[in-house]
mmCIF file of C-alpha atoms in Angstrom:
data_model
loop_
_atom_site.group_PDB
_atom_site.id
_atom_site.type_symbol
_atom_site.label_atom_id
_atom_site.label_comp_id
_atom_site.label_asym_id
_atom_site.label_seq_id
_atom_site.Cartn_x
_atom_site.Cartn_y
_atom_site.Cartn_z
ATOM 1 C CA LEU A 12 -4.486 20.783 19.040
ATOM 2 C CA GLY A 13 -5.858 18.883 21.981
ATOM 3 C CA SER A 14 -5.254 15.581 20.218
ATOM 4 C CA ILE A 15 -3.518 14.462 17.081
ATOM 5 C CA ASP A 16 -5.557 11.253 16.904
ATOM 6 C CA LEU A 17 -8.078 11.150 14.094
ATOM 7 C CA THR A 18 -10.569 8.420 13.263
ATOM 8 C CA VAL A 19 -10.450 8.174 9.490
ATOM 9 C CA HIS A 20 -12.741 5.190 8.963
ATOM 10 C CA ASN A 21 -14.674 2.520 10.867
ATOM 11 C CA TYR A 22 -14.532 -0.850 9.132
ATOM 12 C CA ILE A 23 -17.874 -2.372 8.207
ATOM 13 C CA GLY A 24 -16.554 -5.789 7.258
ATOM 14 C CA SER A 25 -13.120 -6.566 8.656
ATOM 15 C CA LEU A 26 -10.811 -9.147 7.082
ATOM 16 C CA ASP A 27 -8.722 -9.591 10.240
ATOM 17 C CA GLY A 28 -8.922 -12.706 12.379
ATOM 18 C CA PRO A 29 -9.835 -14.206 14.701
ATOM 19 C CA ASN A 30 -13.223 -12.479 14.416
ATOM 20 C CA ALA A 31 -13.166 -11.547 10.757
ATOM 21 C CA GLN A 32 -16.536 -10.990 9.131
ATOM 22 C CA TYR A 33 -15.222 -12.341 5.858
ATOM 23 C CA PHE A 34 -12.347 -14.591 4.760
ATOM 24 C CA VAL A 35 -10.824 -14.387 1.292
ATOM 25 C CA ARG A 36 -11.015 -17.912 -0.056
ATOM 26 C CA LEU A 37 -7.706 -19.845 -0.297
ATOM 27 C CA VAL A 38 -5.653 -16.948 1.055
ATOM 28 C CA ASP A 39 -4.055 -17.765 4.416
ATOM 29 C CA ARG A 40 -2.868 -14.319 5.418
ATOM 30 C CA MET A 41 -5.438 -11.589 4.977
ATOM 31 C CA ASN A 42 -5.817 -8.135 6.442
ATOM 32 C CA SER A 43 -7.626 -4.832 6.124
ATOM 33 C CA PHE A 44 -4.622 -2.613 6.771
ATOM 34 C CA PRO A 45 -4.697 0.854 5.180
ATOM 35 C CA VAL A 46 -1.985 2.178 2.854
ATOM 36 C CA ILE A 47 -1.267 5.910 2.638
ATOM 37 C CA ASP A 48 0.373 8.325 0.216
ATOM 38 C CA VAL A 49 0.521 12.100 -0.325
ATOM 39 C CA ASP A 50 0.236 14.206 -3.476
ATOM 40 C CA ARG A 51 3.676 15.833 -3.866
ATOM 41 C CA SER A 52 3.035 17.188 -7.359
ATOM 42 C CA ASN A 53 2.520 20.844 -8.262
ATOM 43 C CA GLY A 54 -1.033 20.100 -9.403
ATOM 44 C CA PRO A 55 -4.343 21.296 -7.912
ATOM 45 C CA ASN A 56 -4.388 18.505 -5.297
ATOM 46 C CA ARG A 57 -0.885 19.038 -3.940
ATOM 47 C CA GLY A 58 -0.726 18.127 -0.250
ATOM 48 C CA MET A 59 -3.792 15.896 -0.297
ATOM 49 C CA ILE A 60 -3.536 12.658 1.706
ATOM 50 C CA TYR A 61 -4.982 9.431 0.303
ATOM 51 C CA ILE A 62 -5.696 6.225 2.215
ATOM 52 C CA THR A 63 -6.761 2.948 0.577
ATOM 53 C CA TRP A 64 -7.858 -0.355 2.113
ATOM 54 C CA ALA A 65 -9.958 -3.500 1.506
ATOM 55 C CA GLU A 66 -13.184 -4.406 3.304
ATOM 56 C CA VAL A 67 -16.622 -6.002 2.885
ATOM 57 C CA ARG A 68 -19.014 -3.058 2.871
ATOM 58 C CA ASN A 69 -21.651 -4.954 0.893
ATOM 59 C CA GLY A 70 -21.483 -8.060 3.106
ATOM 60 C CA PHE A 71 -20.789 -10.241 0.068
ATOM 61 C CA ASP A 72 -17.301 -9.740 -1.371
ATOM 62 C CA VAL A 73 -14.133 -7.767 -0.733
ATOM 63 C CA ASP A 74 -13.666 -4.460 -2.543
ATOM 64 C CA ILE A 75 -10.992 -1.756 -2.577
ATOM 65 C CA PHE A 76 -11.846 1.691 -1.218
ATOM 66 C CA ILE A 77 -10.140 5.046 -0.806
ATOM 67 C CA LYS A 78 -10.576 8.274 1.152
ATOM 68 C CA LYS A 79 -9.022 11.699 0.631
ATOM 69 C CA LEU A 80 -7.943 13.833 3.567
ATOM 70 C CA THR A 81 -7.665 17.587 3.046
ATOM 71 C CA PRO A 82 -5.104 19.058 5.480
ATOM 72 C CA HIS A 83 -5.421 22.432 7.173
ATOM 73 C CA SER A 84 -2.815 24.463 8.997
ATOM 74 C CA GLY A 85 -3.349 24.235 12.746
ATOM 75 C CA SER A 86 -6.348 21.902 12.612
ATOM 76 C CA LEU A 87 -7.226 18.323 11.788
ATOM 77 C CA PRO A 88 -7.806 17.491 8.116
ATOM 78 C CA ASP A 89 -11.205 17.145 6.504
ATOM 79 C CA ILE A 90 -12.111 13.520 5.791
ATOM 80 C CA GLY A 91 -13.648 12.820 2.402
ATOM 81 C CA SER A 92 -16.283 10.259 1.535
ATOM 82 C CA VAL A 93 -15.605 6.602 0.760
ATOM 83 C CA VAL A 94 -14.898 5.939 -2.936
ATOM 84 C CA LYS A 95 -14.856 2.448 -4.440
ATOM 85 C CA VAL A 96 -11.747 1.813 -6.549
ATOM 86 C CA ASN A 97 -12.568 -1.407 -8.437
ATOM 87 C CA THR A 98 -15.208 -0.995 -11.134
ATOM 88 C CA ASP A 99 -16.322 -4.604 -11.634
ATOM 89 C CA ALA A 100 -19.853 -5.772 -10.848
ATOM 90 C CA SER A 101 -18.977 -9.459 -10.720
ATOM 91 C CA GLY A 102 -19.085 -9.993 -6.974
ATOM 92 C CA ALA A 103 -15.440 -11.107 -7.053
ATOM 93 C CA ASP A 104 -12.866 -10.325 -4.364
ATOM 94 C CA GLN A 105 -10.271 -7.584 -4.668
ATOM 95 C CA PHE A 106 -7.579 -7.497 -1.985
ATOM 96 C CA PHE A 107 -4.052 -6.422 -0.928
ATOM 97 C CA PRO A 108 -4.197 -2.856 -2.327
ATOM 98 C CA TRP A 109 -1.219 -0.530 -2.629
ATOM 99 C CA ILE A 110 -1.285 3.162 -3.497
ATOM 100 C CA SER A 111 1.093 5.577 -5.202
ATOM 101 C CA VAL A 112 0.389 9.191 -6.168
ATOM 102 C CA ASP A 113 2.226 10.378 -9.272
ATOM 103 C CA ASP A 114 4.724 13.055 -8.180
ATOM 104 C CA VAL A 115 4.487 14.760 -11.577
ATOM 105 C CA THR A 116 0.817 14.516 -12.621
ATOM 106 C CA GLY A 117 -0.861 14.071 -9.233
ATOM 107 C CA ASP A 118 -2.835 11.083 -10.543
ATOM 108 C CA VAL A 119 -3.804 8.594 -7.839
ATOM 109 C CA GLY A 120 -2.912 4.973 -8.652
ATOM 110 C CA VAL A 121 -3.961 1.841 -6.772
ATOM 111 C CA ALA A 122 -2.733 -1.706 -7.522
ATOM 112 C CA PHE A 123 -4.491 -4.801 -6.158
ATOM 113 C CA TYR A 124 -5.183 -8.498 -6.648
ATOM 114 C CA ASP A 125 -8.466 -9.215 -8.417
ATOM 115 C CA ARG A 126 -10.602 -12.333 -9.053
ATOM 116 C CA ARG A 127 -13.073 -10.863 -11.534
ATOM 117 C CA ASP A 128 -11.641 -12.971 -14.381
ATOM 118 C CA ASP A 129 -12.207 -16.351 -12.681
ATOM 119 C CA SER A 130 -15.735 -17.656 -12.121
ATOM 120 C CA SER A 131 -14.426 -20.301 -9.719
ATOM 121 C CA ALA A 132 -13.095 -17.572 -7.347
ATOM 122 C CA THR A 133 -9.740 -19.353 -7.179
ATOM 123 C CA LEU A 134 -7.314 -17.567 -9.504
ATOM 124 C CA PHE A 135 -6.348 -13.907 -9.371
ATOM 125 C CA ASN A 136 -4.732 -11.260 -11.539
ATOM 126 C CA THR A 137 -2.988 -7.998 -10.772
ATOM 127 C CA TYR A 138 -4.975 -4.877 -11.634
ATOM 128 C CA TYR A 139 -4.248 -1.167 -11.633
ATOM 129 C CA ALA A 140 -6.780 1.639 -11.190
ATOM 130 C CA ARG A 141 -6.135 5.339 -11.793
ATOM 131 C CA SER A 142 -7.937 8.510 -10.747
ATOM 132 C CA THR A 143 -7.251 11.774 -12.561
ATOM 133 C CA ASP A 144 -9.693 13.835 -10.465
ATOM 134 C CA GLY A 145 -8.115 13.681 -7.022
ATOM 135 C CA GLY A 146 -9.554 10.329 -5.981
ATOM 136 C CA ALA A 147 -13.168 11.289 -6.697
ATOM 137 C CA SER A 148 -13.572 8.479 -9.240
ATOM 138 C CA PHE A 149 -11.646 5.543 -10.730
ATOM 139 C CA THR A 150 -12.867 5.005 -14.263
ATOM 140 C CA GLU A 151 -9.971 2.821 -15.378
ATOM 141 C CA ASN A 152 -9.297 -0.697 -14.089
ATOM 142 C CA ILE A 153 -6.456 -2.218 -16.097
ATOM 143 C CA ARG A 154 -5.366 -5.842 -15.923
ATOM 144 C CA VAL A 155 -1.574 -5.837 -15.719
ATOM 145 C CA SER A 156 -0.716 -9.528 -15.322
ATOM 146 C CA SER A 157 -0.835 -11.484 -18.578
ATOM 147 C CA ALA A 158 -1.622 -14.791 -16.850
ATOM 148 C CA SER A 159 -3.634 -15.740 -13.771
ATOM 149 C CA SER A 160 -2.169 -17.097 -10.532
ATOM 150 C CA ASN A 161 -3.330 -19.575 -7.905
ATOM 151 C CA PRO A 162 -2.646 -18.446 -4.298
ATOM 152 C CA ARG A 163 -2.330 -22.061 -3.093
ATOM 153 C CA VAL A 164 0.844 -22.782 -5.080
ATOM 154 C CA GLN A 165 3.707 -23.212 -2.576
ATOM 155 C CA ALA A 166 1.411 -21.792 0.101
ATOM 156 C CA ASN A 167 2.293 -24.297 2.843
ATOM 157 C CA VAL A 168 5.544 -22.639 3.923
ATOM 158 C CA LEU A 169 5.362 -22.024 7.674
ATOM 159 C CA GLY A 170 6.178 -18.743 9.344
ATOM 160 C CA SER A 171 6.418 -17.776 12.995
ATOM 161 C CA GLY A 172 3.979 -19.668 15.202
ATOM 162 C CA ALA A 173 3.839 -22.459 12.602
ATOM 163 C CA SER A 174 1.234 -20.532 10.595
ATOM 164 C CA GLN A 175 1.130 -20.855 6.820
ATOM 165 C CA ILE A 176 2.539 -17.840 5.042
ATOM 166 C CA GLY A 177 0.542 -18.402 1.870
ATOM 167 C CA LEU A 178 0.983 -15.892 -0.926
ATOM 168 C CA GLY A 179 2.113 -13.019 1.294
ATOM 169 C CA ASP A 180 0.690 -9.608 2.042
ATOM 170 C CA TYR A 181 2.047 -6.942 -0.289
ATOM 171 C CA LEU A 182 2.305 -5.603 -3.803
ATOM 172 C CA ALA A 183 4.686 -2.811 -4.803
ATOM 173 C CA LEU A 184 3.669 0.226 -6.849
ATOM 174 C CA GLN A 185 5.429 3.403 -7.948
ATOM 175 C CA SER A 186 3.707 6.010 -10.124
ATOM 176 C CA LEU A 187 5.749 8.699 -11.845
ATOM 177 C CA ASN A 188 5.278 10.939 -14.879
ATOM 178 C CA GLY A 189 2.332 9.021 -16.310
ATOM 179 C CA LYS A 190 3.797 5.585 -15.695
ATOM 180 C CA ALA A 191 2.861 2.958 -13.102
ATOM 181 C CA LEU A 192 5.494 0.359 -12.166
ATOM 182 C CA MET A 193 4.379 -2.730 -10.241
ATOM 183 C CA LEU A 194 5.760 -5.846 -8.554
ATOM 184 C CA TRP A 195 3.538 -8.711 -7.403
ATOM 185 C CA GLY A 196 3.551 -12.330 -6.302
ATOM 186 C CA ASP A 197 2.872 -14.632 -9.238
ATOM 187 C CA THR A 198 2.420 -18.424 -9.536
ATOM 188 C CA ARG A 199 1.681 -18.885 -13.257
ATOM 189 C CA ARG A 200 4.705 -21.226 -13.562
ATOM 190 C CA GLU A 201 3.635 -23.379 -10.595
ATOM 191 C CA ARG A 202 5.980 -21.662 -8.161
ATOM 192 C CA GLN A 203 5.924 -18.373 -6.303
ATOM 193 C CA GLU A 204 7.818 -15.699 -8.210
ATOM 194 C CA ILE A 205 8.002 -11.913 -8.345
ATOM 195 C CA MET A 206 6.741 -10.365 -11.582
ATOM 196 C CA PHE A 207 7.105 -6.817 -12.892
ATOM 197 C CA GLY A 208 4.654 -4.853 -15.019
ATOM 198 C CA LYS A 209 4.312 -1.295 -16.342
ATOM 199 C CA VAL A 210 1.318 0.775 -17.426
ATOM 200 C CA ASP A 211 2.215 3.850 -19.496
ATOM 201 C CA PHE A 212 -0.357 6.613 -19.965
ATOM 202 C CA ASN A 213 1.862 8.895 -22.049
ATOM 203 C CA PRO A 214 0.480 9.310 -25.605
ATOM 204 C CA SER A 215 3.900 8.583 -27.098
ATOM 205 C CA GLY A 216 4.225 5.389 -25.106
ATOM 206 C CA GLY A 217 7.078 6.809 -23.050
ATOM 207 C CA GLY A 218 8.824 9.902 -21.854
ATOM 208 C CA GLY A 219 11.920 9.533 -24.006
ATOM 209 C CA GLY A 220 12.572 9.836 -27.673
ATOM 210 C CA GLY A 221 15.469 12.225 -28.095
ATOM 211 C CA GLY A 222 18.466 10.890 -29.963
ATOM 212 C CA GLY A 223 16.467 9.242 -32.712
ATOM 213 C CA GLY A 224 13.187 8.268 -31.037
ATOM 214 C CA GLY A 225 11.051 11.329 -31.745
ATOM 215 C CA GLY A 226 8.614 13.013 -29.411
ATOM 216 C CA GLY A 227 11.057 15.159 -27.427
ATOM 217 C CA GLY A 228 11.739 14.085 -23.852
ATOM 218 C CA LEU A 229 15.072 12.882 -22.529
ATOM 219 C CA ALA A 230 18.007 12.798 -24.932
ATOM 220 C CA ASN A 231 19.808 9.488 -25.492
ATOM 221 C CA ASP A 232 16.730 7.522 -24.387
ATOM 222 C CA ASN A 233 16.724 5.098 -27.288
ATOM 223 C CA CYS A 234 18.482 1.723 -27.312
ATOM 224 C CA GLN A 235 18.931 1.890 -31.089
ATOM 225 C CA SER A 236 21.031 5.059 -30.914
ATOM 226 C CA PRO A 237 23.047 4.981 -27.684
ATOM 227 C CA ARG A 238 25.682 7.463 -26.685
ATOM 228 C CA ILE A 239 29.163 6.054 -27.262
ATOM 229 C CA ILE A 240 31.617 6.221 -24.364
ATOM 230 C CA SER A 241 34.943 6.398 -26.216
ATOM 231 C CA THR A 242 37.355 7.117 -23.368
ATOM 232 C CA LEU A 243 37.600 6.269 -19.680
ATOM 233 C CA PRO A 244 37.142 7.511 -17.034
ATOM 234 C CA TYR A 245 33.725 8.892 -18.026
ATOM 235 C CA GLN A 246 31.402 11.186 -16.069
ATOM 236 C CA ASP A 247 28.032 12.665 -16.955
ATOM 237 C CA GLU A 248 24.968 14.029 -15.175
ATOM 238 C CA LEU A 249 21.351 14.332 -16.301
ATOM 239 C CA ASN A 250 17.815 14.295 -14.904
ATOM 240 C CA THR A 251 16.060 10.978 -15.697
ATOM 241 C CA LEU A 252 12.582 12.132 -14.649
ATOM 242 C CA THR A 253 11.187 11.675 -18.173
ATOM 243 C CA ALA A 254 13.166 8.577 -19.083
ATOM 244 C CA THR A 255 11.488 5.393 -20.269
#
């Protein structure tokens, strides 16, 4: 190839200063950086590259978007069309997305902060969106946080250059075997904390069940009927891919 550089997307409404076209209200540190992941499953979209980001395409509020890149051997990948991830029509801001492609199912998951539940455009919740068709559509937006947060709580801590750190920049997301595991910044108790949440798409509510739980899956995956370790030292080995 003559060049390995590839323009994936030109921002319409950047969130980056100092010449940002839009500022997310009450959030000191904002950006439009993209987040990338690859489908490593054995499904029909194996090898596909997904990139998600936030921007102001409508000139009114921030939304989450995604593109799929189809790789080819010896040539640059094909760039798919822009797909909107959040499904609300409230005109609220969605920001700080993170992406994780399920290594088992190939489902594309995106977590983000969302203000659709607050008419004052102050509080936010953590949401999760999933695509089961290779990023072509996101029909499910699920609220994961059970209580809303205010980004101004403990937001005056100063970082380098004496700039306010605010809430921070990142969420964490890992999708595996029909489950989405998330970490996010949360201020429901009037201080900045890290909260954890899980969304489980398995019909049985989990991958385990052997050893008294029902539903097949991983043996000894039930707290009510644990394996007893009677002598020490003890050594065992098993694959926890389907564990709850």
